[in-house]
Amino acid sequence: MKLLRDLSIRSKLIVVISAAAVLAVVLGFATVVVRDVTTLRREMVRQTQLVARLTGDYSVSALAFHDRQAADETLSKLQWMEEIDGAYLFDAEGEPFAAYERFAEGLKLPAADDPALRGRDSLFVGDHLFITQPIDFQGEHYGRIVIAASTRELRSEIRGALTTLGGLVAILIVLSVGIAYRLQRVISRPILELAGVARRVSGTGDYSIRARRQGSDEIGALYDAWNDMLSQIERRNEERQRYEEVLQRTNRKLERYTRELERSNRELDQFAYVVSHDLKAPLRGIINVSNWLEEDLAGSLQGDNLRQLQLLRNRTERMEALIDGILEYSRVMRVKPEPAEVDVRELLEEVVEDVGPPPGFEVRIGDGMPTLVTQRVRLQQVLTNLIGNGVKYHDRANGRVEVEVRDRGETYEFSVADDGPGIPEDCHEKIFRIFQTLVPRDTQESTGIGLAIVKKIVEEQGGKITVESREGRGSTFRFTWPKTTATPVLEGGLPFRPQKSGRYVIPSRIH
Amino acid sequence: MVFLTRRCCWVLAALALALVPADARADTEEEIENRLKTEFIERFTQFIEWPGADADKTGPFVIGVYGRTSLARGLRDLARRQRIKDRPGRVLQLDDPQGITDCHVLFIAESAAADLPEVLALTDGQPILTIGDTPGFARRGVLINFARESDRLRFEVNTRAVERSGLRFSSRLLRLATLVGSEPEP
């Protein structure tokens, strides 16, 4: 059966049909041959029995009157019967009485009193059939006769029958293969045609080709199903094409929007830079003028005037700080410092010195601070801001700030924790937005830009910043920082453009 | 052991046989011939049909012996030993032609050769199987006549006489017989 599997359908059908036909023919002929052989043998036994009976009958008187000569004469008459090769008479006592054996070259008859013959009416031994017939007359037993008949003729008849049947079987096999070859086309042709259509469709990709159905049998149904499938594929292809067009349109629109967005972002950055830069010059003038005024009028100004002048100077200075903050914020996107090896502990010590915590205030740097290659200024900005906040917004002079680091695989997670007043939970989101500060402007020097810059820097590095705090229980800021400098790029292609492998990079520099 | 014992028996039997005087052991030639003739006569009856035999089945089958012959004893033994033609056999010793016609079979001894014409005159045309063992008897009208041919016992059949007797001889019997015709009465 395994052999059949890889044959073509045509060959399979031929094999199956002719195998069935040949099997039937062979079985039929085998039955006929077996039946014929059985019949021939039975007929031969019957004929030989007849000869034995007649010869026996003829020999009765010879036995009765002990006339061996007569018996020999009788038996010798059997020479006219070519198939009888031997005849043997035994008297009532079982003694041999007379015998006849045909003279023939190489003829070898088994002994007529062979024990195998005893009690058997008929027996095929070698090339001979032995028939034993009792000789009775008038109720008296006179002896028995054994006739040995040659099976030559039987054998040649069987051989002839086999030859004829073999020839017939051969002819029938050839015929059945021929007929099978013609008949198989009824089944195989539509299948082969369907296979051809399938090949054509898959070769050309033309799904509008249809198979032409021929009959209404299972193969016809297969054709219908096949055509139906082709129609479905065609319809789906059309639908997909339509969707693709819609998608492309949408994509183009998105591209346009993105470009516009980029441009407006750039313009905004540019605007912020230009505005702050341009605002700073006159402001510097105002500060200088107010300084001169203060110097010149030192000692002559009193009361409200002096307070108002100081207020003026305070406000202008705060405005300068604000403008610096905005400039710094816009710089995060515009300027990319080159990465360098940074010893974080060293950096922290520098930062603490810059921040200058009041005496009695403790800044603790945890163990295991790494050395990494990164943009030093950015990390410094973040740490300065967070530590500075911890010190600046602390409500006690003997406060404490702790800086820790933890290895998170790809990144380091830094935490800056203070035991200060804490931040109410509903403000945790707010603090990272620009110009948000939790203390009144007047009480503390605060621009509300610091954490916004921190968040922007951390996110630009591909990290995340979170805060954990409760009122009166201090605050902990955690941020992750890549172990190696990530390409400072916002990744992610637009989803619907598989054909083009373009990435939409939102430019982060202004040249 | 059974085998050995049997063999011992055979040896003893052979010894016993050797001790018996030779003339007592061997049958005389005449006895052998008589036994054969007796057997033949019985077998003749099997190959011959008597007319009207079907009607009379109960009566004895009568074998007459005409004249003196040593065969009579053998025939009597036969009749004692077995039924003849499915009837009880009876052997009659006849010294004159009286009672001849009651017989089914009539053996005419050589000693009665002189009476033959008289006897045959009585049996001629009658269903009586006349048997002789004297040369020339068949030609003279006896139905069957034994004839020795070297060491074989054969028999002659006078077909004309058979035809007249009304007895039906089987062809099987006739096949073995030497057929003779009647010689004209002198």
XYZ file of C-alpha atoms in Angstrom:
697
model
C 0.000 0.000 0.000
C 2.942 2.253 0.668
C 4.098 1.589 -2.832
C 0.740 2.752 -4.184
C 0.808 6.023 -2.293
C 3.274 7.857 -4.481
C 1.833 6.679 -7.783
C -0.168 9.109 -9.845
C -3.946 8.933 -9.549
C -4.097 7.502 -13.052
C -1.741 4.639 -12.194
C -3.499 4.075 -8.888
C -6.847 3.722 -10.612
C -5.417 1.377 -13.240
C -3.779 -0.735 -10.570
C -6.896 -0.846 -8.403
C -9.341 -1.604 -11.217
C -7.189 -4.207 -12.903
C -6.214 -5.760 -9.586
C -9.890 -6.268 -8.761
C -10.598 -7.671 -12.225
C -7.545 -9.924 -12.244
C -8.308 -11.166 -8.747
C -11.857 -12.026 -9.757
C -10.680 -13.744 -12.937
C -7.940 -15.702 -11.203
C -10.243 -16.758 -8.379
C -12.918 -17.745 -10.860
C -10.500 -19.741 -12.973
C -8.920 -21.319 -9.931
C -12.368 -22.486 -8.876
C -13.033 -23.859 -12.336
C -9.673 -25.620 -12.455
C -10.119 -27.164 -9.035
C -13.618 -28.276 -9.924
C -12.495 -29.637 -13.276
C -9.622 -31.545 -11.740
C -11.929 -32.991 -9.119
C -14.448 -33.934 -11.781
C -11.768 -35.458 -13.995
C -10.411 -37.541 -11.149
C -13.859 -38.656 -10.108
C -14.642 -39.522 -13.713
C -11.427 -41.492 -14.006
C -12.202 -43.401 -10.819
C -15.670 -44.164 -12.147
C -14.352 -45.337 -15.509
C -11.680 -47.502 -13.977
C -14.169 -48.954 -11.525
C -16.331 -49.888 -14.483
C -13.378 -51.612 -16.141
C -12.604 -53.422 -12.886
C -16.205 -54.533 -12.494
C -16.456 -55.767 -16.072
C -13.131 -57.537 -15.973
C -13.971 -59.034 -12.601
C -17.308 -60.221 -13.883
C -15.578 -61.752 -16.830
C -13.130 -63.527 -14.579
C -15.684 -65.108 -12.236
C -15.791 -68.493 -13.940
C -12.043 -68.591 -14.396
C -11.698 -68.150 -10.661
C -14.520 -70.588 -9.984
C -12.919 -73.328 -12.041
C -9.297 -72.408 -11.301
C -8.690 -71.646 -14.943
C -5.639 -69.402 -14.842
C -5.236 -69.543 -18.591
C -8.732 -68.176 -19.085
C -8.064 -65.513 -16.491
C -4.826 -64.515 -18.191
C -6.654 -64.340 -21.502
C -9.325 -62.166 -20.007
C -6.827 -59.820 -18.401
C -4.720 -59.610 -21.539
C -7.749 -58.143 -23.300
C -7.025 -55.008 -21.284
C -4.175 -54.223 -23.624
C -6.760 -52.553 -25.822
C -7.387 -50.054 -23.103
C -4.372 -47.815 -23.261
C -4.791 -46.262 -19.875
C -4.801 -49.617 -18.063
C -1.221 -50.426 -17.146
C -1.896 -53.419 -14.943
C -4.542 -55.815 -13.679
C -4.250 -58.361 -10.885
C -6.613 -61.138 -9.840
C -6.620 -62.564 -6.362
C -8.615 -65.627 -5.366
C -10.915 -65.918 -2.402
C -7.996 -66.762 -0.150
C -6.206 -63.600 -1.281
C -3.540 -65.478 -3.218
C -2.439 -64.022 -6.544
C -4.279 -65.806 -9.310
C -3.498 -63.983 -12.522
C -1.831 -60.771 -13.540
C -1.416 -58.547 -16.524
C 1.121 -55.748 -16.862
C 1.589 -53.581 -19.886
C 5.089 -53.670 -21.166
C 6.437 -50.175 -21.276
C 9.873 -48.727 -20.935
C 10.507 -47.482 -17.441
C 7.087 -48.435 -16.243
C 7.170 -49.203 -12.584
C 4.031 -50.324 -10.866
C 3.818 -50.626 -7.132
C 2.945 -54.077 -5.902
C -0.747 -54.754 -6.261
C -0.869 -56.209 -2.771
C 0.663 -53.030 -1.390
C -0.658 -52.536 2.120
C -1.672 -49.011 1.131
C -4.265 -50.529 -1.215
C -5.813 -52.791 1.361
C -9.343 -51.824 2.211
C -9.331 -48.985 -0.300
C -11.648 -48.923 -3.280
C -9.570 -46.342 -5.065
C -6.199 -44.841 -4.452
C -3.912 -42.561 -6.417
C -0.327 -43.761 -5.977
C 2.362 -42.033 -7.957
C 1.300 -41.918 -11.568
C -1.395 -44.540 -11.153
C -4.882 -44.965 -9.906
C -5.522 -48.291 -8.199
C -9.043 -49.612 -8.128
C -9.912 -52.671 -6.100
C -13.117 -54.508 -6.859
C -14.403 -57.646 -5.134
C -15.529 -60.456 -7.422
C -18.800 -61.974 -6.308
C -21.198 -64.213 -8.136
C -24.489 -65.631 -6.953
C -23.709 -64.487 -3.455
C -20.383 -66.216 -3.407
C -17.059 -64.422 -3.042
C -14.490 -65.578 -5.583
C -11.738 -63.042 -5.052
C -10.881 -59.512 -6.048
C -9.391 -57.633 -8.938
C -6.999 -54.704 -8.776
C -6.723 -52.423 -11.774
C -3.882 -49.958 -12.157
C -4.804 -47.122 -14.481
C -2.265 -44.591 -15.640
C -2.962 -40.970 -14.823
C -1.050 -39.829 -17.912
C -4.159 -38.721 -19.665
C -5.599 -37.126 -16.568
C -2.402 -35.219 -16.061
C -2.213 -34.108 -19.637
C -5.848 -33.091 -19.489
C -5.195 -31.083 -16.349
C -2.119 -29.591 -17.938
C -4.147 -28.713 -20.990
C -6.862 -27.144 -18.866
C -4.273 -25.172 -16.928
C -2.595 -23.990 -20.108
C -5.904 -22.919 -21.598
C -6.981 -21.193 -18.419
C -3.564 -19.600 -17.994
C -3.768 -18.225 -21.512
C -7.279 -16.976 -20.854
C -6.185 -15.349 -17.616
C -3.288 -13.642 -19.414
C -5.627 -12.351 -22.118
C -8.139 -11.209 -19.519
C -5.433 -9.430 -17.543
C -4.320 -7.553 -20.647
C -7.952 -6.757 -21.459
C -8.730 -5.614 -17.926
C -5.669 -3.365 -17.836
C -6.758 -1.899 -21.160
C -10.308 -1.384 -19.985
C -9.078 0.008 -16.671
C -6.880 2.418 -18.589
C -9.893 3.701 -20.476
C -12.260 3.655 -17.509
C -9.915 5.427 -15.118
C -10.103 8.543 -17.283
C -13.667 9.130 -16.170
C -12.364 9.681 -12.647
C -8.834 10.866 -13.188
C -9.402 13.395 -15.957
C -11.497 15.850 -13.920
C -9.070 15.491 -11.006
C -6.062 16.053 -13.212
C -7.793 19.030 -14.796
C -8.558 20.438 -11.378
C -4.909 19.925 -10.443
C -3.949 21.793 -13.616
C -6.254 24.670 -12.710
C -4.772 24.734 -9.212
C -1.283 24.861 -10.686
C -2.276 27.669 -13.022
C -3.874 29.677 -10.204
C -0.903 29.290 -7.895
C 1.504 29.962 -10.759
C -0.105 33.116 -12.066
C -1.789 34.285 -8.873
C -4.874 34.882 -10.972
C -7.800 33.960 -8.754
C -10.361 34.731 -11.425
C -9.602 31.420 -13.190
C -12.442 28.917 -12.691
C -12.504 25.134 -13.082
C -15.144 23.914 -15.535
C -17.283 21.274 -13.862
C -18.147 18.166 -15.877
C -20.356 15.906 -13.815
C -22.527 16.166 -10.750
C -20.727 13.505 -8.716
C -18.368 14.062 -5.780
C -15.747 15.427 -8.128
C -18.334 17.850 -9.465
C -18.972 18.883 -5.879
C -15.225 19.252 -5.434
C -15.166 21.544 -8.478
C -17.966 23.620 -6.989
C -16.183 23.822 -3.656
C -12.961 24.722 -5.401
C -14.625 27.471 -7.448
C -16.410 28.703 -4.373
C -13.088 28.833 -2.553
C -11.517 30.742 -5.426
C -14.391 33.236 -5.343
C -13.945 33.693 -1.620
C -10.228 34.225 -2.006
C -10.861 36.680 -4.809
C -13.432 38.547 -2.736
C -11.113 38.612 0.230
C -8.283 39.847 -1.915
C -10.462 42.677 -3.140
C -11.480 43.519 0.399
C -7.910 43.440 1.544
C -6.889 45.695 -1.288
C -9.612 48.116 -0.339
C -8.499 48.094 3.274
C -4.938 48.517 2.223
C -5.844 51.582 0.254
C -7.694 53.007 3.241
C -4.710 52.206 5.414
C -2.327 53.837 3.041
C -4.441 56.918 2.986
C -4.572 56.936 6.766
C -0.854 56.371 6.921
C -0.178 59.235 4.605
C -2.401 61.396 6.758
C -0.536 60.225 9.854
C 2.778 60.946 8.241
C 1.625 64.399 7.439
C 0.371 64.934 10.978
C 3.608 63.625 12.388
C 5.617 65.927 10.210
C 3.440 68.845 11.201
C 3.725 67.865 14.824
C 7.474 67.614 14.550
C 7.645 70.956 12.927
C 5.417 72.615 15.491
C 7.434 70.934 18.274
C 10.612 72.217 16.763
C 9.099 75.636 16.359
C 7.900 75.532 19.933
C 11.364 74.607 21.189
C 12.850 77.272 18.998
C 10.276 79.699 20.225
C 10.931 78.874 23.866
C 14.656 79.221 23.323
C 14.371 82.445 21.417
C 11.844 83.945 23.761
C 13.761 83.060 26.917
C 17.009 84.121 25.342
C 15.563 87.385 24.136
C 13.697 87.951 27.398
C 16.885 87.427 29.362
C 18.754 90.441 27.879
C 16.300 93.165 28.944
C 15.850 91.374 32.248
C 19.588 91.490 32.813
C 19.353 95.219 32.184
C 16.577 95.610 34.708
C 18.557 93.654 37.303
C 21.637 95.764 36.687
C 19.640 98.982 36.903
C 18.009 97.848 40.103
C 21.450 96.938 41.486
C 22.792 100.324 40.599
C 19.756 101.940 42.160
C 20.254 99.962 45.297
C 23.909 100.816 45.449
C 23.365 104.480 44.705
C 20.496 104.935 47.058
C 21.987 102.850 49.806
C 21.225 104.513 53.081
C 18.804 107.092 51.600
C 15.968 104.759 50.931
C 13.850 103.801 53.807
C 10.739 102.012 54.769
C 8.368 101.094 51.969
C 10.760 102.302 49.229
C 13.559 100.082 50.373
C 11.208 97.078 50.682
C 9.763 97.703 47.254
C 13.207 97.933 45.663
C 14.194 94.659 47.304
C 10.936 93.118 46.106
C 11.698 94.321 42.576
C 15.110 92.727 42.680
C 13.714 89.446 44.108
C 11.076 89.228 41.426
C 13.467 89.948 38.599
C 15.885 87.355 39.930
C 13.104 84.803 40.115
C 12.119 85.670 36.585
C 15.734 85.077 35.514
C 15.682 81.696 37.252
C 12.461 80.860 35.436
C 13.913 81.820 32.102
C 17.050 79.772 32.846
C 14.811 76.815 33.734
C 12.937 77.083 30.470
C 16.206 77.351 28.561
C 17.512 74.293 30.348
C 14.296 72.395 29.693
C 14.533 73.119 25.984
C 18.210 72.245 26.000
C 17.423 68.688 27.156
C 15.945 68.033 23.744
C 18.252 70.134 21.710
C 21.651 69.255 23.076
C 23.188 65.838 23.289
C 26.272 65.681 25.444
C 28.811 63.044 24.479
C 28.817 59.958 26.780
C 31.786 59.533 29.098
C 32.788 57.228 31.897
C 31.175 58.372 35.086
C 32.001 57.269 38.603
C 28.629 57.811 40.217
C 30.038 58.075 43.773
C 32.398 60.796 42.717
C 29.592 62.523 40.870
C 27.367 62.345 43.945
C 30.002 63.824 46.162
C 30.356 66.684 43.706
C 26.590 67.152 43.643
C 26.322 67.234 47.433
C 29.023 69.844 47.544
C 27.163 71.924 44.947
C 23.887 71.630 46.799
C 25.586 72.650 50.000
C 23.328 71.236 52.678
C 23.161 73.314 55.839
C 25.240 72.180 58.800
C 23.549 69.357 60.702
C 21.920 68.067 57.514
C 23.074 64.630 56.455
C 23.344 63.358 52.892
C 24.223 59.646 52.852
C 25.527 57.912 49.765
C 24.848 54.175 49.737
C 27.322 51.442 48.870
C 27.882 49.878 45.452
C 27.642 53.024 43.364
C 28.607 51.923 39.868
C 30.842 53.373 37.233
C 29.091 53.652 33.899
C 29.370 55.239 30.504
C 26.665 57.839 30.135
C 25.942 61.492 29.604
C 27.418 62.829 32.779
C 25.684 66.224 32.718
C 22.247 64.658 32.478
C 22.766 62.320 35.379
C 24.238 65.187 37.335
C 21.182 67.328 36.561
C 18.818 64.636 37.773
C 20.716 63.903 40.973
C 21.300 67.606 41.739
C 17.621 68.294 41.310
C 16.420 65.414 43.448
C 18.989 65.871 46.255
C 18.585 69.623 46.057
C 14.788 69.228 46.426
C 15.280 66.936 49.411
C 17.433 69.506 51.128
C 15.558 72.592 49.937
C 12.062 71.493 50.889
C 13.045 69.874 54.181
C 11.240 71.169 57.183
C 14.026 70.524 59.665
C 17.611 71.642 59.842
C 18.843 68.185 60.836
C 17.159 66.334 57.990
C 18.595 63.429 56.101
C 18.783 62.417 52.463
C 19.812 58.909 51.403
C 20.936 57.912 47.927
C 20.867 54.199 47.077
C 21.376 52.130 43.942
C 20.062 48.738 42.891
C 20.985 46.602 39.899
C 17.899 45.927 37.748
C 19.611 43.968 34.973
C 19.599 46.307 31.993
C 19.341 49.346 34.184
C 20.314 50.753 37.547
C 17.573 51.927 39.804
C 18.612 54.949 41.858
C 16.588 56.116 44.798
C 16.785 59.434 46.580
C 14.920 59.335 49.886
C 14.421 62.108 52.428
C 12.687 62.249 55.765
C 11.104 65.563 54.983
C 7.476 66.665 55.044
C 6.370 64.346 52.258
C 4.008 64.944 49.363
C 0.288 64.357 49.529
C -0.731 61.492 47.329
C -2.993 63.488 45.032
C -0.012 65.598 44.098
C 2.290 62.761 43.007
C 1.371 63.245 39.372
C 1.291 66.972 39.498
C 4.818 67.522 40.738
C 6.343 66.302 37.495
C 4.476 68.859 35.430
C 6.163 72.087 34.468
C 5.583 75.153 36.682
C 4.090 73.093 39.463
C 5.385 73.702 42.902
C 3.782 72.778 46.129
C 4.966 75.706 48.147
C 3.796 79.285 47.742
C 6.005 81.194 45.377
C 6.902 83.732 47.924
C 7.995 81.529 50.740
C 10.613 79.546 48.855
C 12.666 80.115 45.853
C 11.141 77.662 43.412
C 10.580 77.767 39.731
C 8.525 74.549 39.403
C 10.614 73.451 36.493
C 13.110 71.120 38.227
C 11.122 67.866 38.371
C 9.762 68.455 34.871
C 13.310 68.596 33.599
C 14.229 65.493 35.647
C 11.312 63.575 34.207
C 12.158 64.677 30.707
C 15.803 63.648 31.085
C 14.989 60.249 32.630
C 12.419 59.463 29.983
C 14.739 60.603 27.260
C 17.232 58.022 28.560
C 14.491 55.386 28.216
C 13.979 55.256 31.987
C 11.107 55.872 34.357
C 10.728 57.988 37.436
C 8.294 57.394 40.273
C 7.661 58.904 43.628
C 6.655 57.215 46.847
C 5.579 59.487 49.614
C 3.114 60.222 52.358
C 2.569 63.397 54.220
C 4.901 63.633 57.192
C 6.722 60.465 56.319
C 9.256 61.716 53.815
C 9.522 61.053 50.053
C 11.434 58.589 47.934
C 12.131 59.247 44.276
C 13.179 56.289 42.183
C 14.421 56.436 38.636
C 16.059 53.975 36.317
C 19.125 54.762 34.290
C 20.484 52.593 31.488
C 23.779 50.801 32.162
C 24.904 51.773 28.721
C 23.830 54.814 26.802
C 20.785 54.042 24.811
C 20.364 55.645 21.476
C 18.427 58.687 22.569
C 15.722 58.069 20.109
C 11.999 57.561 20.356
C 11.550 54.199 18.730
C 8.585 52.605 17.075
C 7.585 52.508 13.429
C 4.111 53.330 12.419
C 2.039 50.172 12.538
C 0.431 50.153 9.124
C 3.249 50.217 6.678
C 4.616 46.739 6.262
C 5.812 47.361 2.707
C 8.160 50.103 3.638
C 10.527 49.586 6.493
C 10.677 53.267 7.334
C 10.877 54.434 10.879
C 9.417 57.653 11.940
C 11.955 59.379 14.021
C 10.863 62.420 15.826
C 13.947 64.542 15.523
C 15.191 65.585 18.880
C 17.831 68.074 17.850
C 17.678 71.469 16.386
C 20.735 72.294 14.420
C 6.853 -63.267 24.796
C 3.640 -63.894 22.943
C 5.662 -63.864 19.747
C 8.077 -66.454 21.070
C 5.339 -68.716 22.311
C 3.636 -68.577 18.953
C 6.851 -69.465 17.201
C 7.300 -72.425 19.593
C 3.840 -73.634 18.676
C 4.738 -73.587 14.985
C 7.902 -75.549 15.625
C 5.969 -78.156 17.606
C 3.347 -78.409 14.878
C 6.036 -78.927 12.238
C 7.631 -81.643 14.364
C 4.303 -83.408 14.865
C 3.643 -83.287 11.125
C 7.052 -84.776 10.380
C 6.297 -87.752 12.613
C 3.077 -88.682 10.779
C 3.640 -91.438 8.102
C 4.008 -89.989 4.613
C 1.165 -91.997 2.916
C -1.303 -90.954 5.599
C -0.387 -87.317 5.263
C -0.389 -86.799 1.546
C -3.790 -87.141 -0.100
C -3.799 -89.601 -2.880
C -4.079 -88.239 -6.394
C -7.525 -89.709 -6.662
C -8.676 -87.927 -3.526
C -7.374 -84.583 -4.821
C -9.118 -85.115 -8.127
C -12.361 -86.126 -6.422
C -12.290 -83.042 -4.224
C -11.789 -80.855 -7.270
C -14.587 -82.595 -9.140
C -16.943 -82.183 -6.191
C -16.142 -78.504 -6.051
C -16.653 -78.174 -9.802
C -20.011 -79.917 -9.647
C -21.173 -77.550 -6.946
C -19.957 -74.575 -8.995
C -21.651 -75.895 -12.151
C -24.954 -75.583 -10.339
C -24.195 -71.911 -9.754
C -23.649 -71.202 -13.437
C -26.655 -73.180 -14.587
C -30.325 -72.359 -14.159
C -32.931 -75.105 -13.890
C -36.287 -74.231 -15.436
C -39.066 -73.999 -12.894
C -36.540 -73.872 -10.080
C -38.096 -70.682 -8.785
C -41.380 -72.457 -8.137
C -39.841 -75.291 -6.174
C -37.460 -73.775 -3.694
C -38.198 -75.781 -0.616
C -37.461 -79.254 -1.870
C -34.004 -80.789 -1.721
C -31.487 -80.438 -4.508
C -30.971 -84.016 -5.629
C -27.673 -85.310 -6.931
C -27.830 -88.812 -8.267
C -24.790 -91.038 -8.660
C -25.306 -93.752 -11.210
C -22.859 -96.562 -10.903
C -20.020 -97.152 -8.507
C -17.528 -94.360 -7.971
C -15.372 -93.028 -5.162
C -16.770 -89.594 -5.953
C -20.042 -90.481 -4.226
C -18.487 -90.061 -0.815
C -17.138 -86.611 -1.669
C -20.546 -85.576 -2.947
C -22.218 -86.801 0.210
C -19.734 -84.810 2.254
C -20.532 -81.767 0.150
C -24.272 -82.162 0.660
C -23.712 -82.466 4.379
C -21.389 -79.519 4.466
C -23.374 -76.918 2.543
C -26.576 -76.082 0.792
C -26.567 -76.481 -2.935
C -28.205 -73.803 -5.042
C -29.673 -72.510 -1.837
C -31.404 -75.793 -1.111
C -30.548 -78.714 1.104
C -28.490 -81.173 -0.905
C -29.283 -84.840 -1.150
C -27.153 -87.487 -2.797
C -28.815 -90.657 -4.155
C -26.907 -93.768 -5.095
C -28.706 -95.234 -8.140
C -28.053 -98.634 -9.539
C -30.828 -98.771 -12.102
C -32.428 -96.126 -14.265
C -35.378 -95.898 -11.877
C -35.507 -92.575 -10.107
C -33.156 -90.888 -12.551
C -35.768 -88.323 -13.507
C -36.041 -87.077 -9.880
C -32.473 -85.876 -10.004
C -31.263 -82.350 -10.729
C -27.750 -83.536 -11.303
C -26.851 -87.060 -12.426
C -23.298 -88.246 -12.234
C -22.723 -91.239 -14.448
C -19.760 -93.270 -13.326
C -17.433 -94.979 -15.704
C -18.679 -98.311 -14.382
C -22.106 -97.548 -15.806
C -20.851 -96.772 -19.290
C -22.761 -99.743 -20.633
C -26.065 -98.359 -19.387
C -25.396 -94.960 -20.899
C -27.812 -95.172 -23.857
C -30.567 -96.296 -21.528
C -29.870 -93.521 -19.045
C -29.508 -90.828 -21.708
C -32.784 -91.975 -23.274
C -34.459 -91.155 -19.980
C -32.724 -87.823 -19.408
C -32.744 -86.537 -22.976
C -34.834 -83.378 -23.199
C -35.182 -83.310 -19.409
C -33.716 -80.558 -17.228
C -31.237 -82.988 -15.733
C -27.562 -82.073 -15.649
C -25.767 -85.199 -16.656
C -22.088 -85.279 -15.725
C -19.473 -87.870 -16.576
C -15.753 -88.317 -16.189
C -15.225 -90.821 -18.887
C -13.620 -89.902 -22.230
C -16.193 -89.753 -25.030
C -19.237 -89.340 -22.760
C -19.852 -85.803 -23.921
C -19.954 -86.791 -27.521
C -22.375 -89.473 -26.607
C -24.820 -87.004 -25.142
C -23.736 -86.308 -21.552
C -24.041 -82.600 -20.894
C -20.730 -82.094 -19.047
C -17.787 -84.422 -19.085
C -14.630 -83.964 -17.017
C -11.434 -84.273 -19.012
C -7.947 -84.183 -17.580
C -5.550 -82.128 -19.563
C -2.034 -82.701 -18.262
C -2.303 -81.517 -14.662
C -5.432 -79.498 -15.149
C -8.994 -80.551 -14.773
C -11.110 -79.308 -17.620
C -14.565 -80.121 -18.865
C -16.408 -80.648 -22.131
C -19.923 -79.434 -22.789
C -22.233 -80.956 -25.361
C -24.071 -77.898 -26.548
C -26.741 -79.757 -28.515
C -27.627 -81.828 -25.488
C -27.649 -78.685 -23.359
C -30.036 -77.030 -25.782
C -32.387 -80.006 -25.657
C -32.256 -80.260 -21.877
C -33.764 -76.819 -21.377
C -31.078 -75.980 -18.808
C -29.668 -72.494 -19.077
C -25.858 -72.527 -19.082
C -24.141 -69.293 -18.227
C -21.881 -68.000 -20.962
C -19.218 -67.660 -18.288
C -19.271 -71.424 -17.896
C -19.324 -72.114 -21.602
C -16.333 -69.827 -22.062
C -14.178 -72.207 -20.029
C -15.603 -75.401 -21.507
C -14.436 -77.386 -24.464
C -17.525 -77.409 -26.618
C -18.338 -80.639 -28.421
C -21.158 -81.765 -30.638
C -23.082 -85.076 -30.478
C -21.843 -87.868 -32.619
C -24.609 -89.705 -34.436
C -25.928 -92.730 -32.577
C -24.311 -95.830 -33.906
